[in-house]
Coordinates of C-alpha atoms in Angstrom, one line a residue:
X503 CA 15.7 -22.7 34.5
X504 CA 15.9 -19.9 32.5
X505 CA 16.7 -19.9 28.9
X506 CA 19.7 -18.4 27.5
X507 CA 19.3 -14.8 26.2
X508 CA 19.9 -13.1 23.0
X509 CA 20.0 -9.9 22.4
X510 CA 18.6 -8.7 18.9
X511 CA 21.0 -5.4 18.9
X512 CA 24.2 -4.3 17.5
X513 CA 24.3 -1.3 19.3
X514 CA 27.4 -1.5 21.8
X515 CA 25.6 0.6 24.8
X516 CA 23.0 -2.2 25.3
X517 CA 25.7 -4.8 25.1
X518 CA 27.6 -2.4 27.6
X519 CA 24.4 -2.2 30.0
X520 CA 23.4 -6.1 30.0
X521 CA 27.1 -7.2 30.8
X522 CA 27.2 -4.9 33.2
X523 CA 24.8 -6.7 35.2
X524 CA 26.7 -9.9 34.7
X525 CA 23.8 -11.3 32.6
X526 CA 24.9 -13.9 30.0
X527 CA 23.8 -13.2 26.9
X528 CA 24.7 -13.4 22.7
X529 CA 24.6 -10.6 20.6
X530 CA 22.4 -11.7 17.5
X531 CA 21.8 -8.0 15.3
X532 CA 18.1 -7.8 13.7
X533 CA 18.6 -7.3 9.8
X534 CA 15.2 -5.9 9.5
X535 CA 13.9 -2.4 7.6
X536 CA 13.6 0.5 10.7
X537 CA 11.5 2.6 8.2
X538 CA 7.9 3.6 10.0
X539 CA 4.6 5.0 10.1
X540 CA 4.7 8.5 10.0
X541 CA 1.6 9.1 11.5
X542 CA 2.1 6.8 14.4
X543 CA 2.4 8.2 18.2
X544 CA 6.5 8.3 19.2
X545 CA 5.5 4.9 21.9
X546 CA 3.9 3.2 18.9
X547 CA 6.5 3.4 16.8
X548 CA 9.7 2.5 19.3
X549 CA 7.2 -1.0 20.3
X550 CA 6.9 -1.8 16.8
X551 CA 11.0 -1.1 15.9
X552 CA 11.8 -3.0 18.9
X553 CA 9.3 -6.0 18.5
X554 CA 10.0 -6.4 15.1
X555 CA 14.1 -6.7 16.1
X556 CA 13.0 -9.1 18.6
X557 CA 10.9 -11.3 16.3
X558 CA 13.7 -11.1 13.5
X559 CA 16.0 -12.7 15.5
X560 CA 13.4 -14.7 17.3
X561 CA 12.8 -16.7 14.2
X562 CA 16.7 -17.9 14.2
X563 CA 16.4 -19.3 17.8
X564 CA 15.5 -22.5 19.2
X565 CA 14.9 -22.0 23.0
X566 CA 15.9 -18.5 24.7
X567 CA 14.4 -15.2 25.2
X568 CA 15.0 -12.6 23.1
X569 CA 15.6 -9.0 23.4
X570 CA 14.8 -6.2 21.0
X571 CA 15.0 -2.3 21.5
X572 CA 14.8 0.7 19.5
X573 CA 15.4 4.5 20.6
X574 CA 14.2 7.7 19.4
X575 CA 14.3 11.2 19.8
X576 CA 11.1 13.5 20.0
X577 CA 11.2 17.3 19.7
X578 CA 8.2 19.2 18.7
X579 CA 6.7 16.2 17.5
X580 CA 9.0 15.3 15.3
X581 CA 10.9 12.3 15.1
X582 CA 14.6 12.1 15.2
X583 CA 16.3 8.9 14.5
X584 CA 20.2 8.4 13.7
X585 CA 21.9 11.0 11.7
X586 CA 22.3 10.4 7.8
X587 CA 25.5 12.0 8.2
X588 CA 27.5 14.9 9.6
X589 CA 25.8 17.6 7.9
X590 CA 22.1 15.9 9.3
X591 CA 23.7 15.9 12.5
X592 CA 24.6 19.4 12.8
X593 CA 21.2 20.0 12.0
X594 CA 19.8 17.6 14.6
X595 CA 22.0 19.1 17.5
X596 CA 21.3 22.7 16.0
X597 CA 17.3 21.7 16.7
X598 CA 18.1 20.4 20.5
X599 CA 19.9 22.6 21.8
X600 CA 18.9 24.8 24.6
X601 CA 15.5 23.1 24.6
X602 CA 13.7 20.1 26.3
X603 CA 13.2 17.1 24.0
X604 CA 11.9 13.7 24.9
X605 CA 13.8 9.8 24.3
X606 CA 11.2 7.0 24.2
X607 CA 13.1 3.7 24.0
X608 CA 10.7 0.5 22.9
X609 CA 11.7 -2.9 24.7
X610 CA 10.5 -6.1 23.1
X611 CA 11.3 -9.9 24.6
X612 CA 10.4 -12.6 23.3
X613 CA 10.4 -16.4 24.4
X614 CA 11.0 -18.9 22.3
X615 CA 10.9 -22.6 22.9
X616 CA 11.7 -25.2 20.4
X617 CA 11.8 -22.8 17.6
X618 CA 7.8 -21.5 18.6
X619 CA 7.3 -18.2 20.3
X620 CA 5.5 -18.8 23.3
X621 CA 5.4 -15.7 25.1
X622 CA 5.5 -11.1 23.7
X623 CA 5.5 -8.5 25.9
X624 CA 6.7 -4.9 24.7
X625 CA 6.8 -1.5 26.5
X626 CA 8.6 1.7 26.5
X627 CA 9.9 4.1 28.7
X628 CA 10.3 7.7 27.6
X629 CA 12.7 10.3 29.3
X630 CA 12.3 14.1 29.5
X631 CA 16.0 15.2 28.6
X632 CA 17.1 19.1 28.6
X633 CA 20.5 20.4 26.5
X634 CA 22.1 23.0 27.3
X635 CA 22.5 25.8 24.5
X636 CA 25.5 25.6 22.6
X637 CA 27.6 27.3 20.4
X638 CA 27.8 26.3 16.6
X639 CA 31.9 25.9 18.1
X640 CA 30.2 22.9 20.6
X641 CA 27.9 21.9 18.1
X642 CA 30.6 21.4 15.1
X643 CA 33.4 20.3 18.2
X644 CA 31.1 17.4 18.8
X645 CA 29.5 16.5 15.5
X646 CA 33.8 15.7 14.4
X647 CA 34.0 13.1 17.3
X648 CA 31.6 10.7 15.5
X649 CA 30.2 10.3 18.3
X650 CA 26.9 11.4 17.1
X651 CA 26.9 9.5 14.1
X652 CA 25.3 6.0 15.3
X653 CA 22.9 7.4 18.0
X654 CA 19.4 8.9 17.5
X655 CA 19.0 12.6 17.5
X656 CA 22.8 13.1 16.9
X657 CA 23.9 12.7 20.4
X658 CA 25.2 10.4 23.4
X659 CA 24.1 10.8 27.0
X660 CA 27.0 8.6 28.3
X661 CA 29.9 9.8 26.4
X662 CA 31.3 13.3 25.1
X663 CA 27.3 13.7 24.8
X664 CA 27.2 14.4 29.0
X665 CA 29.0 17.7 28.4
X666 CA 25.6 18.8 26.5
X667 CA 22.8 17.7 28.6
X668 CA 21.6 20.2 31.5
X669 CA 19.1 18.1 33.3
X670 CA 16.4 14.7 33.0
X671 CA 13.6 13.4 34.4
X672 CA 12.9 10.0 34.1
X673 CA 14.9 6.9 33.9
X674 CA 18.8 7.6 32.6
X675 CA 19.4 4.1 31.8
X676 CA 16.7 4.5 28.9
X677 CA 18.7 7.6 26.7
X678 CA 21.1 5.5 27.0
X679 CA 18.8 2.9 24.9
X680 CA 17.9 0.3 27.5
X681 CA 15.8 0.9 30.4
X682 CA 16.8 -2.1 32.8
X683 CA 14.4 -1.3 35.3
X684 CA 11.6 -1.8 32.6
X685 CA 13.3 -4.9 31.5
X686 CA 13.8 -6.3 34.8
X687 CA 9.8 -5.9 35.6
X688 CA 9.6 -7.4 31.9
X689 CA 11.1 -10.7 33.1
X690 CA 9.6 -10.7 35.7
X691 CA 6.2 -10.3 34.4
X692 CA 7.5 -13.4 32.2
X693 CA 8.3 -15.1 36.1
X694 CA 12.3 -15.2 35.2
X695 CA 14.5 -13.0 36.5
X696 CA 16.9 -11.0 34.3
X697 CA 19.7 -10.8 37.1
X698 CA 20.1 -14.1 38.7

């Protein structure tokens, strides 16, 4: 039987994605400090964000398996995170647009039984996205629909964000900020299953 799952994330897309596949889960948000290593690769850094969410809320559990995850946005190396505010938004959006950029989205789970974790594994996935060039108009026309405001490198791919975003490669689900596919073979790799 599998145990009941938490997932260590306040973000609403993630909840959005693992109701959609009729999972059962709680929502218990990490409290911990997502400063890192500058000097770390962009994969490096989203497995460490995301396992230390897991393990955060890992320690509160008694028996389940816990989910962390943590997105970021790559463009010419550098690392974009959520927007400080409007102004850092414009900036971000000002950066992306008309270019190719990368999203590398860190998955941690963690299974905990009787209050000991048992079992890690962490991976990422990382998607080649491409935005459109835009007017400071778009840019400014987005930036006031808050949308941007809780979503690393200033932007959604799901919401008002679509109207951006030319073309991907790679898996959708993970700009979104949770690649289920990876998840799924994560489970699995744990012999559960994260749909049934």
């Amino acid at each position: 039987m599998r145990p009941k799952i938490v997932l260590a994330s306040g973000s609403p897309r993630r909840r959005d994605l693992l109701a959609s596949l009729g999972v059962p889960f709680e929502v218990k948000s990490s409290q911990v400090d997502e400063t890192f290593d500058g000097t770390c690769s962009p994969s490096e850094v989203v497995e460490d964000l995301a396992h230390r969410k897991a393990m955060d809320v890992a320690r509160t559990c008694d028996t389940a398996l816990v989910i962390g995850a943590d997105t970021i946005v790559v463009c010419d190396g550098e690392i974009l995170g959520k927007p400080r505010d409007e102004t850092e938004a414009v900036q971000m959006l000002s950066k992306l647009q008309g270019r190719a950029h990368q999203v590398y989205t860190g998955i941690s789970l963690v299974e905990v039984l009787e209050g000991q974790v048992i079992r890690e594994r962490v991976s990422h996935r990382m998607t080649h996205v491409w935005m459109r060039p835009l007017s400071d108009e778009k840019i400014t026309w987005y930036v006031d629909s808050k949308e941007p405001l809780d979503k690393a490198g200033a932007y959604g791919i799901q919401g008002l964000g679509a109207c951006l975003i030319e073309k991907i490669e790679g898996c959708y689900l993970n700009v979104v900020g949770l690649s289920v596919a990876e998840l799924d073979q994560m489970f699995a790799d744990l012999n559960y299953s994260l749909v049934q």
